Short mmCIF file of C-alpha atoms in Angstrom, two decimals:
data_model
loop_
_atom_site.label_atom_id
_atom_site.label_comp_id
_atom_site.label_asym_id
_atom_site.label_seq_id
_atom_site.Cartn_x
_atom_site.Cartn_y
_atom_site.Cartn_z
CA MET A 946 120.17 122.36 112.71
CA SER A 947 121.96 119.27 111.47
CA SER A 948 120.62 115.88 111.81
CA ALA A 949 122.21 112.47 111.46
CA HIS A 950 120.49 109.32 110.33
CA LEU A 951 121.74 105.83 109.82
CA ALA A 952 121.16 103.70 106.65
CA ILE A 953 121.35 100.12 106.99
CA ASP A 954 121.95 98.84 103.39
CA LEU A 955 122.04 95.15 102.90
CA GLY A 956 122.90 93.62 99.58
CA ALA A 957 122.80 89.94 98.52
CA SER A 958 126.58 89.43 99.28
CA SER A 959 127.71 92.46 101.41
CA GLY A 960 126.18 94.89 104.11
CA ARG A 961 127.07 98.34 105.12
CA VAL A 962 125.91 100.87 107.77
CA MET A 963 126.18 104.47 106.49
CA LEU A 964 126.04 107.54 108.74
CA GLY A 965 124.45 110.45 106.92
CA VAL A 966 124.54 114.20 108.33
CA LEU A 967 122.07 116.46 106.78
CA SER A 968 123.07 120.37 107.36
CA GLY A 969 123.25 123.61 105.79
CA ASP A 970 121.01 125.90 103.81
CA PRO A 971 120.50 124.87 101.05
CA ALA A 972 120.91 121.41 102.59
CA THR A 973 123.65 118.91 101.66
CA LEU A 974 124.50 115.63 102.85
CA THR A 975 127.71 114.15 104.05
CA LEU A 976 128.28 110.43 104.03
CA GLU A 977 130.55 108.23 106.23
CA GLU A 978 130.83 104.56 106.40
CA ALA A 979 130.23 103.31 109.94
CA HIS A 980 130.60 99.43 109.31
CA ARG A 981 130.75 97.09 106.17
CA PHE A 982 130.88 93.47 106.24
CA GLU A 983 130.16 90.37 103.87
CA HIS A 984 127.73 87.75 104.02
CA GLU A 985 126.19 84.85 102.13
CA PRO A 986 123.68 82.35 102.24
CA LEU A 987 124.21 79.00 103.75
CA TRP A 988 123.11 75.41 102.62
CA THR A 989 121.09 73.65 105.33
CA PRO A 990 118.86 70.43 105.20
CA ALA A 991 116.06 72.98 104.73
CA GLY A 992 117.58 74.57 101.66
CA LEU A 993 119.53 77.70 101.02
CA VAL A 994 118.89 80.14 103.84
CA TRP A 995 120.10 83.43 105.10
CA ASP A 996 122.36 83.56 108.18
CA LEU A 997 120.30 86.10 110.15
CA THR A 998 122.00 86.15 113.34
CA THR A 999 125.22 87.04 111.77
CA LEU A 1000 123.41 89.88 109.68
CA TRP A 1001 121.72 91.15 113.03
CA ARG A 1002 125.14 91.17 114.86
CA GLU A 1003 126.82 93.11 112.10
CA LEU A 1004 123.85 95.53 111.94
CA LEU A 1005 124.12 96.25 115.52
CA THR A 1006 127.72 96.78 115.46
CA GLY A 1007 127.37 99.24 112.71
CA VAL A 1008 124.59 101.12 114.57
CA ARG A 1009 126.71 101.33 117.57
CA LYS A 1010 129.71 102.60 115.38
CA GLY A 1011 127.74 105.07 113.61
CA ALA A 1012 125.97 106.50 116.70
CA THR A 1013 129.33 107.04 118.27
CA THR A 1014 130.58 108.76 115.38
CA ALA A 1015 127.38 111.15 115.40
CA ARG A 1016 127.78 111.68 119.13
CA GLN A 1017 131.39 112.72 118.72
CA ALA A 1018 130.36 115.22 116.12
CA SER A 1019 127.77 116.62 118.37
CA VAL A 1020 124.86 115.98 115.78
CA PRO A 1021 121.75 114.22 117.10
CA LEU A 1022 120.80 110.87 115.75
CA ARG A 1023 117.24 111.10 114.49
CA SER A 1024 116.44 107.86 112.63
CA ILE A 1025 117.50 104.42 111.35
CA GLY A 1026 116.06 102.68 108.24
CA VAL A 1027 116.89 99.40 106.46
CA ASP A 1028 116.91 98.57 102.70
CA THR A 1029 117.74 94.95 101.38
CA TRP A 1030 117.43 93.05 98.35
CA ALA A 1031 113.91 92.16 97.43
CA VAL A 1032 111.59 89.05 97.58
CA ASP A 1033 112.78 86.97 100.58
CA TRP A 1034 110.76 86.77 103.68
CA ALA A 1035 110.18 84.98 107.09
CA LEU A 1036 107.16 84.14 109.13
CA VAL A 1037 107.00 85.96 112.34
CA SER A 1038 104.53 85.14 115.23
CA PRO A 1039 102.97 87.74 117.38
CA GLY A 1040 105.59 87.32 120.13
CA GLY A 1041 108.37 88.06 117.45
CA ASP A 1042 109.40 84.30 117.08
CA LEU A 1043 110.65 83.15 113.63
CA LEU A 1044 108.92 80.23 112.22
CA GLY A 1045 111.77 78.95 110.23
CA LEU A 1046 114.68 80.62 108.54
CA PRO A 1047 114.27 82.83 105.50
CA ARG A 1048 115.04 81.01 102.20
CA CYS A 1049 117.48 82.59 99.75
CA TYR A 1050 115.94 83.50 96.41
CA ARG A 1051 118.49 81.60 94.68
CA ASP A 1052 117.24 78.20 95.99
CA PRO A 1053 116.63 75.97 92.92
CA ARG A 1054 113.23 74.77 94.23
CA HIS A 1055 111.51 78.10 93.42
CA ALA A 1056 111.46 77.44 89.66
CA LEU A 1057 109.78 74.35 89.98
CA ALA A 1058 107.22 75.81 92.10
CA ARG A 1059 106.66 78.67 89.72
CA ASP A 1060 106.23 76.24 86.71
CA ARG A 1061 103.57 74.27 88.68
CA PHE A 1062 101.94 77.29 89.78
CA LEU A 1063 101.76 79.11 86.14
CA LYS A 1064 100.58 75.65 84.64
CA GLU A 1065 97.26 76.03 86.69
CA TYR A 1066 97.00 79.78 86.73
CA PRO A 1067 94.10 81.10 84.37
CA GLY A 1068 95.89 82.89 81.58
CA GLY A 1069 99.05 81.45 82.15
CA VAL A 1070 102.31 83.66 82.67
CA GLU A 1071 101.03 86.40 80.18
CA GLY A 1072 97.71 86.64 82.31
CA LEU A 1073 99.82 86.87 85.50
CA TYR A 1074 102.03 89.64 84.27
CA GLU A 1075 99.07 91.64 82.88
CA ARG A 1076 97.42 91.44 86.22
CA ILE A 1077 100.43 92.26 88.44
CA GLY A 1078 102.92 93.70 86.10
CA ILE A 1079 105.97 91.90 87.44
CA GLN A 1080 107.80 89.37 85.52
CA PRO A 1081 106.95 86.06 87.01
CA GLN A 1082 110.58 85.08 88.20
CA PRO A 1083 111.29 82.10 89.98
CA PHE A 1084 112.48 83.99 92.93
CA ASN A 1085 109.29 86.02 93.53
CA THR A 1086 107.84 86.01 96.90
CA LEU A 1087 104.80 84.42 95.45
CA PHE A 1088 106.59 81.28 94.10
CA GLN A 1089 108.65 81.15 97.19
CA LEU A 1090 105.35 80.84 99.10
CA VAL A 1091 104.22 78.12 96.87
CA ALA A 1092 107.42 76.20 97.30
CA ARG A 1093 107.38 76.62 101.00
CA ARG A 1094 103.69 75.55 101.28
CA GLU A 1095 104.46 72.41 99.25
CA SER A 1096 107.54 71.46 101.28
CA SER A 1097 106.48 72.46 104.68
CA PRO A 1098 102.57 72.57 104.96
CA ALA A 1099 102.71 72.39 108.64
CA LEU A 1100 104.80 75.69 108.71
CA PHE A 1101 101.49 77.72 107.72
CA ALA A 1102 98.99 75.19 109.30
CA SER A 1103 100.43 75.54 112.72
CA ALA A 1104 101.16 79.16 112.67
CA PRO A 1105 99.62 80.96 115.77
CA ALA A 1106 96.86 83.68 115.17
CA GLY A 1107 98.52 87.05 114.25
CA THR A 1108 101.50 85.43 112.38
CA LYS A 1109 102.68 87.69 109.56
CA ILE A 1110 104.92 87.33 106.46
CA ALA A 1111 107.59 89.88 106.75
CA LEU A 1112 109.90 90.85 103.87
CA LEU A 1113 113.60 91.08 105.28
CA PRO A 1114 113.76 94.84 105.84
CA ASP A 1115 110.36 94.70 107.59
CA LEU A 1116 111.75 92.04 109.96
CA LEU A 1117 114.67 94.00 110.83
CA HIS A 1118 112.72 97.14 111.35
CA ASP A 1119 110.51 95.11 113.58
CA TRP A 1120 113.49 93.81 115.68
CA LEU A 1121 114.93 97.41 115.82
CA GLY A 1122 111.64 98.52 117.37
CA GLY A 1123 109.23 99.84 114.70
CA ARG A 1124 105.98 98.23 114.08
CA LEU A 1125 105.79 95.12 111.60
CA ALA A 1126 104.63 96.63 108.10
CA CYS A 1127 105.58 95.92 104.62
CA GLU A 1128 106.63 99.08 102.67
CA ARG A 1129 105.47 99.29 99.27
CA THR A 1130 108.25 99.54 96.91
CA ASN A 1131 109.48 96.24 98.17
CA ALA A 1132 105.89 94.82 98.25
CA SER A 1133 105.76 95.52 94.50
CA SER A 1134 108.69 92.82 94.00
CA THR A 1135 106.51 90.10 95.50
CA ASN A 1136 104.20 89.39 92.55
CA LEU A 1137 101.38 90.06 95.08
CA LEU A 1138 100.71 93.73 94.80
CA ASP A 1139 97.86 95.32 92.52
CA PRO A 1140 100.09 97.77 90.43
CA LEU A 1141 97.09 100.17 90.12
CA THR A 1142 95.74 100.50 93.66
CA GLY A 1143 98.95 99.72 95.44
CA ASP A 1144 97.38 97.19 97.72
CA TRP A 1145 97.67 93.52 98.20
CA ASP A 1146 95.97 91.38 95.64
CA ARG A 1147 93.87 89.44 98.11
CA ALA A 1148 92.31 87.34 95.77
CA LEU A 1149 95.69 86.22 94.23
CA PHE A 1150 97.21 85.41 97.65
CA ALA A 1151 93.81 83.49 98.58
CA SER A 1152 94.53 81.26 95.54
CA LEU A 1153 97.70 80.07 97.34
CA GLY A 1154 95.59 78.37 99.96
CA LEU A 1155 96.92 80.68 102.75
CA ALA A 1156 95.09 82.72 105.41
CA ALA A 1157 94.64 86.41 104.32
CA ASP A 1158 95.65 87.73 107.72
CA LEU A 1159 99.33 86.63 107.16
CA LEU A 1160 99.63 89.72 105.02
CA PRO A 1161 101.26 92.81 106.83
CA ASP A 1162 99.84 96.14 106.62
CA LEU A 1163 101.46 98.31 103.87
CA VAL A 1164 103.05 101.60 104.34
CA ASP A 1165 104.67 104.36 101.96
CA PRO A 1166 108.45 105.24 101.85
CA GLY A 1167 109.21 107.60 104.68
CA THR A 1168 106.63 106.12 107.04
CA VAL A 1169 107.73 106.60 110.82
CA LEU A 1170 107.46 102.98 112.27
CA GLY A 1171 108.10 103.97 115.89
CA PRO A 1172 110.88 104.52 118.37
CA ILE A 1173 113.82 102.21 118.72
CA ARG A 1174 113.23 99.42 121.40
CA PRO A 1175 114.21 100.65 124.92
CA GLU A 1176 116.47 97.60 125.49
CA LEU A 1177 118.42 98.22 122.28
CA ALA A 1178 118.67 102.08 123.05
CA ALA A 1179 120.36 101.08 126.36
CA LEU A 1180 122.60 98.52 124.70
CA LEU A 1181 123.79 100.65 122.00
CA ASP A 1182 123.89 103.99 124.12
CA LEU A 1183 121.19 105.70 121.92
CA SER A 1184 118.64 108.21 122.91
CA ALA A 1185 115.20 106.66 123.38
CA GLU A 1186 113.91 109.27 120.70
CA VAL A 1187 115.63 107.86 117.63
CA GLN A 1188 112.85 106.72 115.40
CA ILE A 1189 112.75 103.80 113.05
CA VAL A 1190 111.78 105.19 109.56
CA ALA A 1191 110.91 102.87 106.57
CA PRO A 1192 112.92 104.09 103.57
CA ALA A 1193 112.31 102.86 99.99
CA THR A 1194 113.27 99.33 101.64
CA HIS A 1195 113.90 97.85 97.91
CA ASP A 1196 117.36 98.71 97.68
CA THR A 1197 116.88 99.83 93.85
CA ALA A 1198 114.01 101.89 94.86
CA SER A 1199 116.37 103.77 97.38
CA ALA A 1200 119.01 104.14 94.71
CA VAL A 1201 116.68 105.44 92.09
CA ALA A 1202 115.29 108.10 94.54
CA ALA A 1203 118.95 109.25 94.63
CA ALA A 1204 119.48 109.47 90.85
CA PRO A 1205 121.15 113.03 90.42
CA ALA A 1206 118.75 113.63 87.26
CA LEU A 1207 117.43 117.01 88.42
CA ASN A 1208 118.34 119.02 85.48
CA ALA A 1209 117.31 116.14 82.96
CA ASP A 1210 114.12 116.53 81.40
CA PRO A 1211 111.62 113.61 82.12
CA GLY A 1212 111.97 110.79 79.61
CA THR A 1213 115.39 111.79 78.41
CA TRP A 1214 117.49 109.77 81.01
CA ALA A 1215 117.50 106.11 81.89
CA TYR A 1216 119.22 104.70 85.08
CA LEU A 1217 121.35 101.82 85.67
CA SER A 1218 121.55 100.53 89.14
CA SER A 1219 124.79 98.65 88.79
CA GLY A 1220 125.73 95.83 91.52
CA THR A 1221 125.11 92.14 91.82
CA TRP A 1222 122.17 92.76 89.72
CA SER A 1223 121.94 95.39 87.06
CA LEU A 1224 118.59 97.02 87.06
CA LEU A 1225 117.96 99.24 83.94
CA GLY A 1226 114.89 101.24 83.30
CA VAL A 1227 112.96 104.45 83.51
CA GLU A 1228 110.43 106.30 85.63
CA LEU A 1229 106.88 106.21 84.22
CA ASP A 1230 103.75 107.49 85.62
CA LYS A 1231 101.89 104.26 85.44
CA PRO A 1232 102.64 100.58 84.90
CA LEU A 1233 103.21 99.28 81.37
CA THR A 1234 102.04 95.59 81.18
CA SER A 1235 101.67 95.15 77.48
CA PRO A 1236 102.54 91.86 75.60
CA ALA A 1237 105.72 93.56 74.03
CA ALA A 1238 106.74 94.78 77.54
CA PHE A 1239 106.38 91.15 79.02
CA ALA A 1240 108.38 89.64 76.20
CA VAL A 1241 111.49 91.65 76.91
CA PRO A 1242 111.18 91.12 79.78
CA PHE A 1243 110.36 94.44 81.47
CA THR A 1244 108.90 94.79 85.17
CA ASN A 1245 106.90 97.32 86.71
CA GLU A 1246 107.90 98.14 90.49
CA ARG A 1247 107.01 101.07 92.69
CA GLY A 1248 109.23 103.94 93.49
CA VAL A 1249 109.51 106.89 95.74
CA GLY A 1250 106.81 109.48 94.91
CA GLY A 1251 104.40 106.92 93.51
CA GLN A 1252 106.40 106.51 90.36
CA THR A 1253 106.64 103.29 88.42
CA ARG A 1254 110.14 101.90 87.70
CA PHE A 1255 109.90 100.19 84.58
CA LEU A 1256 113.01 98.13 84.30
CA ARG A 1257 114.65 95.11 83.09
CA ASN A 1258 116.63 92.81 85.52
CA ILE A 1259 120.21 91.75 84.14
CA GLY A 1260 122.63 89.60 85.53
CA GLY A 1261 125.00 92.16 86.43
CA LEU A 1262 128.35 91.91 88.64
CA TRP A 1263 127.15 88.66 89.90
CA LEU A 1264 128.92 87.29 86.94
CA LEU A 1265 132.18 88.60 87.99
CA GLN A 1266 131.51 87.57 91.59
CA GLU A 1267 131.01 84.12 90.66
CA LEU A 1268 133.88 84.04 88.14
CA ARG A 1269 136.23 85.42 90.85
CA ARG A 1270 134.96 82.65 93.49
CA ASP A 1271 135.41 79.97 90.98
CA LEU A 1272 138.93 81.05 89.93
CA ARG A 1273 139.78 81.19 93.63
CA GLN A 1274 138.86 77.56 94.14
CA ALA A 1275 140.86 76.56 91.03
CA GLY A 1276 143.97 78.32 92.47
CA GLU A 1277 143.78 81.79 90.91
CA THR A 1278 143.18 84.39 93.44
CA TYR A 1279 142.35 88.18 91.99
CA SER A 1280 140.82 91.12 93.56
CA PHE A 1281 138.17 92.73 91.47
CA ALA A 1282 140.24 95.49 90.34
CA GLU A 1283 143.06 93.00 89.25
CA LEU A 1284 140.24 90.98 87.44
CA ALA A 1285 139.39 94.16 85.52
CA GLU A 1286 142.74 94.86 84.65
CA LEU A 1287 143.05 91.45 83.15
CA ALA A 1288 140.00 91.97 81.29
CA ARG A 1289 141.15 95.51 80.09
CA SER A 1290 144.24 93.62 78.55
CA ALA A 1291 142.25 90.92 76.89
CA GLU A 1292 141.16 90.82 73.27
CA PRO A 1293 138.23 93.32 72.43
CA LEU A 1294 134.94 91.82 71.59
CA ARG A 1295 136.28 88.40 71.20
CA THR A 1296 133.55 86.44 72.92
CA VAL A 1297 129.81 87.36 73.49
CA ILE A 1298 127.26 85.41 75.52
CA ASP A 1299 123.84 85.99 76.97
CA PRO A 1300 124.44 87.25 80.56
CA ASN A 1301 120.81 86.45 81.47
CA ALA A 1302 121.19 82.78 80.48
CA ALA A 1303 119.34 80.75 83.31
CA VAL A 1304 122.35 78.68 84.01
CA LEU A 1305 124.14 81.70 85.24
CA ALA A 1306 121.72 82.61 87.81
CA GLU A 1307 122.69 79.85 90.24
CA PRO A 1308 125.72 79.82 92.08
CA GLY A 1309 128.89 77.68 91.31
CA ASP A 1310 130.93 76.41 88.46
CA ALA A 1311 131.14 79.76 86.49
CA MET A 1312 133.97 78.99 84.28
CA ARG A 1313 132.41 75.92 82.80
CA LYS A 1314 129.09 77.58 82.40
CA LEU A 1315 130.57 80.58 80.52
CA ARG A 1316 132.57 78.52 78.25
CA ALA A 1317 129.66 76.12 77.50
CA LEU A 1318 127.48 79.15 76.64
CA ALA A 1319 130.29 80.47 74.23
CA SER A 1320 130.43 77.21 72.56
CA ALA A 1321 126.86 76.92 72.12
CA ALA A 1322 126.55 80.23 70.61
CA GLY A 1323 129.47 79.51 68.24
CA GLU A 1324 131.76 82.16 69.73
CA PRO A 1325 135.31 81.66 70.73
CA VAL A 1326 135.74 80.00 73.88
CA PRO A 1327 137.16 82.08 76.60
CA GLU A 1328 140.15 80.37 78.35
CA SER A 1329 142.14 82.78 80.56
CA ALA A 1330 140.77 84.79 83.65
CA GLY A 1331 141.06 87.98 81.47
CA GLN A 1332 139.11 86.50 78.44
CA LEU A 1333 136.36 85.39 80.78
CA ALA A 1334 135.96 88.67 82.64
CA ARG A 1335 135.90 90.63 79.46
CA CYS A 1336 133.34 88.18 78.16
CA CYS A 1337 131.15 89.03 81.15
CA LEU A 1338 131.54 92.77 80.79
CA GLU A 1339 131.28 93.22 77.14
CA SER A 1340 128.17 90.92 77.24
CA LEU A 1341 126.43 93.13 79.94
CA ALA A 1342 127.26 96.35 78.11
CA LEU A 1343 125.62 94.84 74.96
CA CYS A 1344 122.71 93.96 76.96
CA TYR A 1345 122.38 97.35 78.38
CA ALA A 1346 122.34 98.81 74.71
CA GLN A 1347 119.67 96.29 73.63
CA THR A 1348 117.51 97.11 76.58
CA ILE A 1349 117.72 100.99 76.01
CA ASP A 1350 116.72 100.40 72.50
CA LEU A 1351 113.68 98.42 73.54
CA ILE A 1352 112.68 101.13 76.23
CA GLU A 1353 112.87 103.64 73.35
CA THR A 1354 110.45 101.18 71.39
CA LEU A 1355 108.03 100.67 74.04
CA THR A 1356 107.67 104.18 75.70
CA PRO A 1357 107.79 107.77 74.57
CA ALA A 1358 111.24 108.07 76.17
CA ARG A 1359 114.09 108.99 74.16
CA ILE A 1360 117.30 108.29 76.02
CA GLU A 1361 120.09 110.76 75.76
CA THR A 1362 121.92 109.76 78.90
CA LEU A 1363 122.33 106.72 80.94
CA LEU A 1364 122.76 107.61 84.83
CA VAL A 1365 124.82 104.72 86.56
CA PHE A 1366 124.85 104.48 90.12
CA GLY A 1367 125.88 101.67 92.77
CA GLY A 1368 128.77 99.58 93.21
CA GLY A 1369 129.34 99.18 89.57
CA VAL A 1370 130.55 102.96 89.35
CA LYS A 1371 133.78 101.72 90.67
CA ASN A 1372 134.24 99.27 87.63
CA GLU A 1373 135.63 101.92 85.13
CA LEU A 1374 136.15 99.37 82.37
CA LEU A 1375 132.45 98.31 82.47
CA ASN A 1376 131.45 101.94 82.36
CA GLU A 1377 133.78 102.62 79.30
CA LEU A 1378 132.29 99.55 77.62
CA THR A 1379 128.79 100.66 78.43
CA ALA A 1380 129.33 104.11 76.79
CA ALA A 1381 130.63 102.41 73.79
CA ALA A 1382 128.00 99.90 73.45
CA ILE A 1383 125.08 102.32 74.03
CA GLY A 1384 126.56 105.17 71.99
CA ARG A 1385 125.43 107.76 74.49
CA PRO A 1386 127.06 109.58 77.39
CA VAL A 1387 127.23 107.56 80.74
CA MET A 1388 126.80 109.88 83.92
CA LEU A 1389 128.38 108.09 87.07
CA GLY A 1390 126.31 108.93 90.08
CA PRO A 1391 127.45 108.14 93.65
CA SER A 1392 128.58 104.50 94.32
CA GLU A 1393 126.52 104.45 97.52
CA ALA A 1394 123.33 105.72 95.90
CA THR A 1395 121.29 103.19 97.77
CA ALA A 1396 122.37 104.41 101.24
CA ILE A 1397 121.94 108.13 100.07
CA GLY A 1398 118.41 107.47 99.03
CA ASN A 1399 117.66 105.65 102.21
CA LEU A 1400 118.87 108.46 104.40
CA LEU A 1401 117.10 111.29 102.43
CA VAL A 1402 113.94 109.37 102.33
CA GLN A 1403 114.30 108.94 106.32
CA ALA A 1404 114.82 112.72 106.47
CA GLN A 1405 111.68 113.33 104.33
CA GLY A 1406 109.62 110.97 106.55
CA LEU A 1407 110.62 113.14 109.50
CA GLY A 1408 109.67 116.28 107.60
CA LEU A 1409 113.06 117.64 107.12
CA ILE A 1410 112.75 117.30 103.22
CA GLU A 1411 109.80 118.10 101.04
CA SER A 1412 109.91 116.04 98.05
CA LEU A 1413 111.62 113.67 95.61
CA GLN A 1414 112.85 116.60 93.74
CA ALA A 1415 114.30 118.10 96.80
CA ILE A 1416 115.99 114.73 97.53
CA ARG A 1417 117.62 114.97 94.05
CA ALA A 1418 118.60 118.45 94.44
CA ILE A 1419 120.53 117.54 97.65
CA VAL A 1420 122.11 114.66 95.71
CA GLU A 1421 123.29 116.98 93.04
CA ARG A 1422 124.65 119.41 95.30
CA SER A 1423 126.44 116.87 97.57
CA PHE A 1424 127.90 114.33 95.39
CA PRO A 1425 129.79 115.22 92.10
CA SER A 1426 128.92 113.18 88.90
CA ARG A 1427 131.37 112.62 86.05
CA ARG A 1428 130.66 111.82 82.43
CA VAL A 1429 131.91 108.88 80.22
CA GLN A 1430 131.69 109.90 76.54
CA PRO A 1431 131.13 107.21 74.09
CA LEU A 1432 133.68 106.19 71.33
CA ALA A 1433 131.92 105.06 67.98
CA SER A 1434 133.40 102.06 66.76
CA GLU A 1435 132.29 99.75 63.78
CA ALA A 1436 133.33 96.74 65.84
CA TRP A 1437 130.70 97.49 68.52
CA ARG A 1438 128.02 97.90 65.84
CA ALA A 1439 128.93 94.26 64.44
CA ALA A 1440 128.94 93.02 67.93
CA HIS A 1441 125.25 94.30 68.48
CA SER A 1442 124.33 92.12 65.62
CA ARG A 1443 126.09 89.06 67.07
CA TYR A 1444 124.46 89.58 70.44
CA GLU A 1445 120.97 89.86 68.93
CA LEU A 1446 121.57 86.60 67.08
CA ILE A 1447 122.75 84.96 70.38
CA VAL A 1448 120.12 86.00 72.64
CA GLY A 1449 117.45 85.45 69.90
CA ALA A 1450 118.34 81.81 70.00
CA ALA A 1451 118.86 81.63 73.77
CA ALA A 1452 116.63 79.55 75.95
CA PRO A 1453 114.21 81.69 78.16
CA THR A 1454 116.11 83.44 80.94
CA SER A 1455 115.48 83.45 84.55
CA THR A 1456 116.67 86.99 85.35
#
């Protein structure tokens, strides 16, 4: 029997509600976009915060549209699940009230809080990494909590009994009707989860001076959290039997679950979730927290099926998003496709920078930052929009190549293929540059991998799919992939050497 599921997939700059219909034997998944919207954080006197009311309104609009489409197709809607970016959180009282708006991870005060915390932490930054396995990035929930406690101590002191910390997908699940609980793939990004036990590191949390009962219960991907709220079912014309199911609520974990890698031997493929962030890594059976892994920097996050996602966070298409916004403010308006064509026409490998430079992580003034980084590195300064865009894309491709080489150095993996999925699949130039830089084939998977993984993990939670392997088999049957073959080039080999010199001399990164 066919079943319909709704994936609410929220990225840091846009959101979408996707309807998935699972049918057939062997099962296949069809995907239809119900609703898509843009959003962004807002500056307020309290800092950079997320516009939750806009997100909630757009989410409900998408659920209503998706449910209508499923009903018209005579397919029962069985479940709804939310995934988002990681680390950001809110305090929720037992009555459901928010105690303050959730801050955006790009708020610059988080970096100052991290530095203060690590200065006092026994063993310093290396000790924390060995303990948790997560790179101590300024935006991690741990450091956000430190910053918030310092700036707003009354927020925690006056919180009523039963108040919980809710990561954003957990908050939205609670609003939809499921019980408030934190799903483990997202919890692993907080810098507060024990990587071996999969439970909260309560001693570390206690060192923040916060009450232990602020931590919510933990659940695994595929956990059924409960039925939709009756008032929402009536408002949206849904069956009261629709279940709220936690997918892998970390968007990258959902995307990796949908990697079309069924026929590839373990250890022979790496994945690249290509979007606002680029996350490049491999699946391991257990965390790797060696000093060499810390130095890269690599991080260890949980995946579906208990796997460890050993990966590196890379600046990603955020660079192009910021460049496009900066150009628009300067009076030059381009679509992403137009910007990519300008980059294609620009001189190859003219300017290389460190795409993970700390200065690029904060919004605003992208052209000046890119030119300053080029000048500091002794590279030709990019002037035109095409030169600036090509600089971003080629620098990302070189970072991908360096990261794959480092994975092979640190793990038994010997990477034959890079699987790319996410919105970056649509950027043909970036994928061609990536294949040339890494010297290996690039397999392009579905651009909506996150939503696909979200939907199929929901179905697994309802007992409709047996395993992660079965999920990936459905992805292969349902969404054809294509390959981009590398073109060997002496110019790329020379560019590798330039890149290594530049990042070797670069300041410590924040991404």
